[in-house]
Short mmCIF file of C-alpha atoms and ligand atoms in Angstrom, two decimals:
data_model
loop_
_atom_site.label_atom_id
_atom_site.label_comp_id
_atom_site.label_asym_id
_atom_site.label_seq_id
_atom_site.Cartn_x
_atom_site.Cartn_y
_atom_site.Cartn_z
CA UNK A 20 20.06 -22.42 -8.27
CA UNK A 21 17.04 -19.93 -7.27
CA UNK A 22 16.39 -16.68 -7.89
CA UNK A 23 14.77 -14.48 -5.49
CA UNK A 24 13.12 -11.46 -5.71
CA UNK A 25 11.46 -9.14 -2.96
CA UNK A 26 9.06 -5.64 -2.71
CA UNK A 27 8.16 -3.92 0.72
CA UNK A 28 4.93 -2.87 2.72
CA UNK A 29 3.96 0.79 2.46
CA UNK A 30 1.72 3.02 4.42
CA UNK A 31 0.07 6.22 3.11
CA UNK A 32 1.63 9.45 4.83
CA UNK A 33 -1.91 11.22 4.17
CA UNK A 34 -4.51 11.40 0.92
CA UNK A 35 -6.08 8.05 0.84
CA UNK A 36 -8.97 7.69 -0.55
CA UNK A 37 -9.36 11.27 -1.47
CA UNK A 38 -6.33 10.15 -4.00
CA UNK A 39 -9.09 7.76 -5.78
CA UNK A 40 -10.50 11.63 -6.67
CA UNK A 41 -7.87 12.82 -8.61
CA UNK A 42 -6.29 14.21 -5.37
CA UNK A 43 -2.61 14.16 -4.58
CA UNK A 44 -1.66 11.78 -1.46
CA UNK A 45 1.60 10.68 0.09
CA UNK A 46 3.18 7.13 0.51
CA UNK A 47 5.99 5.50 2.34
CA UNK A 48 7.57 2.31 1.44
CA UNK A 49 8.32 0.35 4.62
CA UNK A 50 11.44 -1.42 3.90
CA UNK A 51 11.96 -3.82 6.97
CA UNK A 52 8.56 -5.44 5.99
CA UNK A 53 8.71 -7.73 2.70
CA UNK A 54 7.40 -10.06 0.48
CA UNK A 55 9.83 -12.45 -1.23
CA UNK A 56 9.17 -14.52 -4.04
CA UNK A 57 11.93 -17.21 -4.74
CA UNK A 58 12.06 -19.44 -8.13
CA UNK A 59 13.62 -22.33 -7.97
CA UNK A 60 13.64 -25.35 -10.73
CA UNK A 61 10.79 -28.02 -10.56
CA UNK A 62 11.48 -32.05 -9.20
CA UNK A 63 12.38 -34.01 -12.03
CA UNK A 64 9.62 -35.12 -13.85
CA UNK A 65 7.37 -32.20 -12.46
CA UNK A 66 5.94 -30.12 -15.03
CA UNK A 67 3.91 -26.41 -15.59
CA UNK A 68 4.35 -23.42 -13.48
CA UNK A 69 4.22 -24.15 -9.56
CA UNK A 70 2.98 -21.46 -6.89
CA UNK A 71 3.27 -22.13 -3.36
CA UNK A 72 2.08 -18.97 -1.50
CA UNK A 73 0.53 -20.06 2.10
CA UNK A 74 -2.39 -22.27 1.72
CA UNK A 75 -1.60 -22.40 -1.75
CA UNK A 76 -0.23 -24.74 -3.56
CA UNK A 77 -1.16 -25.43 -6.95
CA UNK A 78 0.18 -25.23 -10.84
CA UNK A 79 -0.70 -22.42 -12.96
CA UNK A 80 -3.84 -23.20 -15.07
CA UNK A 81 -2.45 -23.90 -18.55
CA UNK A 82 -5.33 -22.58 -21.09
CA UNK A 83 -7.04 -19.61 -19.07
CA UNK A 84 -6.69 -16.30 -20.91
CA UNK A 85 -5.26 -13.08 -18.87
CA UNK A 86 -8.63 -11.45 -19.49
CA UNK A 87 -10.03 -14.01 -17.89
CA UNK A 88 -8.47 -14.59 -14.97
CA UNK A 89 -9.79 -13.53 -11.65
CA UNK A 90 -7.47 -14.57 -9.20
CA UNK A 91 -4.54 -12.16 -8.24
CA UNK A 92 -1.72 -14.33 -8.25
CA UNK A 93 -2.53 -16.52 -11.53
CA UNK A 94 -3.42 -12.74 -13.22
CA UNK A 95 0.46 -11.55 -12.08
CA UNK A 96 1.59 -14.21 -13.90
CA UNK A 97 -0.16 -14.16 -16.96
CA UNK A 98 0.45 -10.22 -17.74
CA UNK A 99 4.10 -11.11 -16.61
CA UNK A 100 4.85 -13.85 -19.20
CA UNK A 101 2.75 -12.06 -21.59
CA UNK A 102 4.83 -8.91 -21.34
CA UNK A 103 8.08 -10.51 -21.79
CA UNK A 104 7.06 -13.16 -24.31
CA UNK A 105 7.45 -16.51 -22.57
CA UNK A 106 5.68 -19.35 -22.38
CA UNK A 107 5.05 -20.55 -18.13
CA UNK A 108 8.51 -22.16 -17.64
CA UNK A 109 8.47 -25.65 -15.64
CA UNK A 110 9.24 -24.10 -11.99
CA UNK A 111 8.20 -23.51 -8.53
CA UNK A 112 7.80 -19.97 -6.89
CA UNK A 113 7.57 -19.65 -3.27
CA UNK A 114 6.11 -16.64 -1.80
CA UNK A 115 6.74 -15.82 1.53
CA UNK A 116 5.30 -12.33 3.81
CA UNK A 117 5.84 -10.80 6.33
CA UNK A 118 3.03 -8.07 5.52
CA UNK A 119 -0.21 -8.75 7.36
CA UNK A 120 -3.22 -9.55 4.57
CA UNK A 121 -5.72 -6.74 4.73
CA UNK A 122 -4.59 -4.50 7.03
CA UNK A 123 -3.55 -1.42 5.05
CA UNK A 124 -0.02 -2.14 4.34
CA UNK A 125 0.00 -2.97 0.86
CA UNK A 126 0.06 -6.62 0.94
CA UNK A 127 -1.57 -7.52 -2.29
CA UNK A 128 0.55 -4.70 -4.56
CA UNK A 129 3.77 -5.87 -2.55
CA UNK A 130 3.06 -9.75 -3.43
CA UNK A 131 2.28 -9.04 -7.06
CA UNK A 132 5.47 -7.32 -7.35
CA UNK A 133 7.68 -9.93 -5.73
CA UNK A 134 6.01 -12.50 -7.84
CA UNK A 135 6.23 -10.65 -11.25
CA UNK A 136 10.42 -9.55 -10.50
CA UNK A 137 10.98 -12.88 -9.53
CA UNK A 138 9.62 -14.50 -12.54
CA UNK A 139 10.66 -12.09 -15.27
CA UNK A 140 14.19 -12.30 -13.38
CA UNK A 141 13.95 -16.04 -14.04
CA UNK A 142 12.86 -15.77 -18.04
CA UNK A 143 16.05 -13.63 -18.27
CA UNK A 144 13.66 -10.73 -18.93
CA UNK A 145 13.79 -8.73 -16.10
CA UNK A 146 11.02 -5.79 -15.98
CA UNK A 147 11.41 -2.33 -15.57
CA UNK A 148 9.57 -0.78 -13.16
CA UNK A 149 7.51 1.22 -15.63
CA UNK A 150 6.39 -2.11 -17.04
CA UNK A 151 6.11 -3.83 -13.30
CA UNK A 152 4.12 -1.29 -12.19
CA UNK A 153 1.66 -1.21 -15.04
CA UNK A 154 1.49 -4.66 -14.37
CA UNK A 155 0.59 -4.56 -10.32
CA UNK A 156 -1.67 -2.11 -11.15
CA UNK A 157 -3.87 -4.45 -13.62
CA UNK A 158 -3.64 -6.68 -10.56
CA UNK A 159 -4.75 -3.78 -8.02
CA UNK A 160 -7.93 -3.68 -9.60
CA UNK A 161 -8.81 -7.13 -8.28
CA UNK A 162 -7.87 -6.07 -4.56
CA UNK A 163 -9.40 -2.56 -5.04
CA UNK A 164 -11.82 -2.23 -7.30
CA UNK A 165 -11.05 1.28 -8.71
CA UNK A 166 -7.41 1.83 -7.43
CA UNK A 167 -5.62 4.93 -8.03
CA UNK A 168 -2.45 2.91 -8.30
CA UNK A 169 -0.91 4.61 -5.72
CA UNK A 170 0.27 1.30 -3.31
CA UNK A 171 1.88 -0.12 -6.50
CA UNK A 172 3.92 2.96 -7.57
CA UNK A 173 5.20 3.32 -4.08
CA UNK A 174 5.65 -0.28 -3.85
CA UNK A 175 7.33 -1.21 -7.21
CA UNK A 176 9.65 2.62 -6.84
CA UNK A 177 9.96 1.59 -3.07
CA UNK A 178 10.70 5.23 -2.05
CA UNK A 179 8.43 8.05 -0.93
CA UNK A 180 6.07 9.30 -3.24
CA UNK A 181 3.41 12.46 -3.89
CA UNK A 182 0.85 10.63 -6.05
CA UNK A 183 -1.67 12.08 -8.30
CA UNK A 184 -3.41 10.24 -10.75
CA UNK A 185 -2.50 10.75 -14.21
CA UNK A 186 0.41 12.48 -13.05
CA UNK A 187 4.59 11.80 -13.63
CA UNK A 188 5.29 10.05 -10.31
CA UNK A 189 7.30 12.96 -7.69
CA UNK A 190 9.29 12.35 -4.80
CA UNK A 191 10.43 14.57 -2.63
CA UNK A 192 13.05 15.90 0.00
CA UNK A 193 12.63 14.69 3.96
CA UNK A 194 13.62 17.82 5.77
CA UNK A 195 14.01 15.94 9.22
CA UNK A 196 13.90 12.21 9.84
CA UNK A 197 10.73 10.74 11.67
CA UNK A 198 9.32 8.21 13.22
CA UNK A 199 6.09 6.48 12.39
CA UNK A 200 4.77 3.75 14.86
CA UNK A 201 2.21 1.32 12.65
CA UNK A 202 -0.06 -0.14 14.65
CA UNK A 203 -2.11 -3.25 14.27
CA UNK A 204 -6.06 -3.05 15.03
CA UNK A 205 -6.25 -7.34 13.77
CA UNK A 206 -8.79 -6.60 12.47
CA UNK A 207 -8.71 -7.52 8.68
CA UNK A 208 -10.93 -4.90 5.76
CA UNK A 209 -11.21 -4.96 1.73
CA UNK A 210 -9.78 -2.08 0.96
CA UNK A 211 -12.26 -2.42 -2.09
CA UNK A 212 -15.48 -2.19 0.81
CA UNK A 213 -14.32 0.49 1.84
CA UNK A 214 -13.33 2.45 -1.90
CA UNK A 215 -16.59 1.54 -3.27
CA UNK A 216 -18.54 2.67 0.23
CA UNK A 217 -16.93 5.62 -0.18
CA UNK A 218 -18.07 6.30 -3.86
CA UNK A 219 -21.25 5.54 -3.16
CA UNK A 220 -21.09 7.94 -0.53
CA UNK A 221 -19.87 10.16 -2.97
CA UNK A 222 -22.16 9.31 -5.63
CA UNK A 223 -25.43 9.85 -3.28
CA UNK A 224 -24.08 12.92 -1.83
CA UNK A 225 -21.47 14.49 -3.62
CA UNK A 226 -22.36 18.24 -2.76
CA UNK A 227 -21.16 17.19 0.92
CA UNK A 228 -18.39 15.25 -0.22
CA UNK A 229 -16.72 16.41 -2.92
CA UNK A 230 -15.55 19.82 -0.82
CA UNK A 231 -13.99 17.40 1.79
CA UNK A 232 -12.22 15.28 -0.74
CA UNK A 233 -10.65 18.78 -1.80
CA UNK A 234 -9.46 19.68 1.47
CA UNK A 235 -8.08 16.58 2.04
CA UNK A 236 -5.53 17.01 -1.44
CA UNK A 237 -5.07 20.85 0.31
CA UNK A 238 -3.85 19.24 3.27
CA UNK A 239 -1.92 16.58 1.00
CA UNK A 240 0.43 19.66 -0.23
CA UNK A 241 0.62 21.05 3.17
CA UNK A 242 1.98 18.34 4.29
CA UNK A 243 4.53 17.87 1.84
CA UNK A 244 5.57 21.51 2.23
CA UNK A 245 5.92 20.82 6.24
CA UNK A 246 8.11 17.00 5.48
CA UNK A 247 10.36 19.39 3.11
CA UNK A 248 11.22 21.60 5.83
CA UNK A 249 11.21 19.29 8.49
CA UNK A 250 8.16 20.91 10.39
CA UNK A 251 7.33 17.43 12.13
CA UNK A 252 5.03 19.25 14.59
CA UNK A 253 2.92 20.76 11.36
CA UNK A 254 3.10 17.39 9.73
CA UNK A 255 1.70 15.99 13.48
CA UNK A 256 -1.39 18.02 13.31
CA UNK A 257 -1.97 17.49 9.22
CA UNK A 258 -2.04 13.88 10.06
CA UNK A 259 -4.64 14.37 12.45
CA UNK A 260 -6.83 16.58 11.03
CA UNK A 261 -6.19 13.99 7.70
CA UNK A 262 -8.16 10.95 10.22
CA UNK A 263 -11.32 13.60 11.09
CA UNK A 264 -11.58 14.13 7.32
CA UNK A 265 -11.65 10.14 7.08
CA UNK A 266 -13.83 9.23 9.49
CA UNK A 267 -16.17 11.91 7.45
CA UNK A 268 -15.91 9.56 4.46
CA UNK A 269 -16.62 6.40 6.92
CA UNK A 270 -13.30 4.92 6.65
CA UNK A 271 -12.60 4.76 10.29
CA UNK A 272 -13.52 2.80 12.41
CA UNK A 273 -13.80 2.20 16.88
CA UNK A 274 -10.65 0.50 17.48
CA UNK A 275 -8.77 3.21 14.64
CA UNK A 276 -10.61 6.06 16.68
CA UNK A 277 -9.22 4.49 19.78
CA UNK A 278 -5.99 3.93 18.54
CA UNK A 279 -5.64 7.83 17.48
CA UNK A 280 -6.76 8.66 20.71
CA UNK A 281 -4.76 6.65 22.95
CA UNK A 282 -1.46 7.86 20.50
CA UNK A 283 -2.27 11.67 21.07
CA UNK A 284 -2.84 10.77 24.55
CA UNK A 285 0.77 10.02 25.05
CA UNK A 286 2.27 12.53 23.28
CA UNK A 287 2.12 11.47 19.70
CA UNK A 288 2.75 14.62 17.56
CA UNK A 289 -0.28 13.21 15.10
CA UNK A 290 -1.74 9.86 14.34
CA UNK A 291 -4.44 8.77 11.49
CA UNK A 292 -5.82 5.52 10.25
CA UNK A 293 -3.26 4.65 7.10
CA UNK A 294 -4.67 2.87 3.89
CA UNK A 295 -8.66 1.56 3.14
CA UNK A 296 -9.29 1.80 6.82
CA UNK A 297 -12.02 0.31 8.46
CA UNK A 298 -9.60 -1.92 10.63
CA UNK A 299 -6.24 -2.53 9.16
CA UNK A 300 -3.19 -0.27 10.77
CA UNK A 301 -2.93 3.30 11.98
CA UNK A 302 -0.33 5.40 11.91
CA UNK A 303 1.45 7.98 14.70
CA UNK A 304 4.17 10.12 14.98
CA UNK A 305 6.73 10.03 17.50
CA UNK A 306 9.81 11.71 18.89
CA UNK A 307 12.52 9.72 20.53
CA UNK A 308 11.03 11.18 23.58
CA UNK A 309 7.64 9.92 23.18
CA UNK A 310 8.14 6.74 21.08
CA UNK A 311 8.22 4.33 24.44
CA UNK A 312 5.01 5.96 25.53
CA UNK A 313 3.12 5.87 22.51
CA UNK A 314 4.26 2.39 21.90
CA UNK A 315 2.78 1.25 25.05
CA UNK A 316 -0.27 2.86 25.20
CA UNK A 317 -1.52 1.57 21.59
CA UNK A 318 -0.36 -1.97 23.05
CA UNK A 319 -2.65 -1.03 26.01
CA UNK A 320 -5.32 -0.23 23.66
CA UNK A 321 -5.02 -3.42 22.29
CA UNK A 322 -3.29 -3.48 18.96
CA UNK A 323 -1.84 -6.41 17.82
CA UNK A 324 1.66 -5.12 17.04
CA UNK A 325 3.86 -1.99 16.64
CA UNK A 326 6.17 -1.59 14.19
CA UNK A 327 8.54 1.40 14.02
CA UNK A 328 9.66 2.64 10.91
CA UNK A 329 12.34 5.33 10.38
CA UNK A 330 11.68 8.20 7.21
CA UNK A 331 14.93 9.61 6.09
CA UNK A 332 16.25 10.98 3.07
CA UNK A 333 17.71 8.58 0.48
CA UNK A 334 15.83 5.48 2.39
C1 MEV B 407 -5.20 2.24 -0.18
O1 MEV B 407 -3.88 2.05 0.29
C2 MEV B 407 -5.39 3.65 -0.66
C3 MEV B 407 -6.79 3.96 -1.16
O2 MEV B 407 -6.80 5.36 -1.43
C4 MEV B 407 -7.17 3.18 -2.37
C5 MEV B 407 -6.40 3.60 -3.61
O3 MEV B 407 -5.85 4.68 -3.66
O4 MEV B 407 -6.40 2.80 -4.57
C6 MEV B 407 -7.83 3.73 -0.07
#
């Protein structure tokens, strides 16, 4: 018997990094995209915790303590079994993806939370996702350095979310369905680089930065105001004006600049870098009308791979 447990990719709407400032930002969960983590009981005779995630393959280190433990998978675990109780129980997890490893989509939060449903599921403890998403958070701060733990709360809650640190977690009403296309630069970036460039950016000049930071969690309520009421030509040019404000704080990057470009260029309503940036995915919107176009013309500009993904109410 196994038991199987799964989370979804996510891409931010608008508001990253600014979101690390206290500032508001918007995420999507990206449901066709998953990571699932499957328990199943050990070989005879085969004993301790199991983890076979990739390359990895290896048992769970007995004695380390959870303070100790710098590794994101082995920390999931620990805070997991030390929330519900439990001793490691003698099985094997498999984790399988099909979210790209640094590339903006939430990979790390998404795996965390596969691994720690799938587990507690297994002790007969299932979390909550209050508890799960304290938990990915803990974890974010290995991947992120200072997160604002907004990939795990849309990641754990997989539905759309206005963030603000410190905050009760809000969703919100999708006026009109839209269309995102994610594309993929290939090129792989730390979202943690690119968090602690920006603070020191921030720290060296924060006279200069601190104003943009605030426009960008301006723009982060605009934009939830034009999703509400289904303004998808607004919500176009917030997204837009969202990458100039990012490429202020450094976060963009040639390819991302290109990609933007080439998406506008063929009739994208708006189109922005999505996550740490600095490689990873960008984002555009599209209109049935446009969605071929744009498609092809961020393949022509080289990305790696489109994905579509549909925003709707009660998705
Ligand atoms: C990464 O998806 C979003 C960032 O704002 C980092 C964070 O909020 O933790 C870049």
């Amino acid at each position: 018997m196994s038991i199987e447990a799964s989370a979804p990719a996510k891409v931010i709407l608008v508001g990253e990094h600014a979101v690390v400032y206290g500032q508001p930002a918007i995420a999507l969960p990206v449901s066709s995209h998953r990571v699932t983590a499957r328990v199943i009981p050990n070989a005879p005779g085969e004993c301790g915790l199991r983890l076979i995630a990739g390359e990895i393959d290896r048992v769970l280190p007995a004695t380390v303590e959870a303070e100790a433990v710098t590794d994101a998978l082995d920390l999931t675990l620990r805070l997991t079994l030390a929330r519900v109780g439990r001793l490691a129980p003698d099985v094997t997890i498999k984790i399988e993806s099909q979210i790209p490893i640094a590339s903006g989509l939430g990979s790390g939060a998404a795996v965390s939370t596969a691994l720690a449903r799938a587990l507690s599921m297994a002790l007969g403890c299932p979390l909550n996702n209050h508890d799960l998403n304290e938990i990915v958070y803990e974890v974010e701060k290995i991947h992120h350095g200072t997160p604002s733990g907004i990939d795990n709360t849309v990641i754990v809650y997989e539905q759309p979310v206005y963030f603000k640190r410190g905050h009760p977690i809000e969703t919100f009403t999708i006026g009109a369905p839209f269309t995102l296309l994610i594309a993929d630069t290939g090129q792989s970036a730390l979202t943690r680089i690119a968090v602690a460039d920006v603070r020191h950016l921030y720290e060296s000049e924060t006279d200069r930065i601190q104003p943009v930071i605030e426009t960008i969690g301006l723009l982060v309520d605009e934009t939830r105001q034009a999703v509400e009421r289904g303004d998808l030509t607004t919500l176009g040019q917030l997204m837009t004006r969202n990458h100039g404000y990012l490429r202020g704080l450094t976060v963009s990057s040639p390819q991302l600049d290109t990609f933007v470009k080439a998406a506008l260029d063929a009739g994208a309503l708006g189109a922005k870098l999505s996550g740490g940036g600095r490689g990873g995915n960008m984002i555009a919107l599209v209109t049935p009308e446009t969605h071929s176009a744009v498609k092809a013309a961020l393949l022509a500009a080289g990305a790696r791979r489109v994905l579509g993904t549909v925003v709707a109410e009660g998705q």
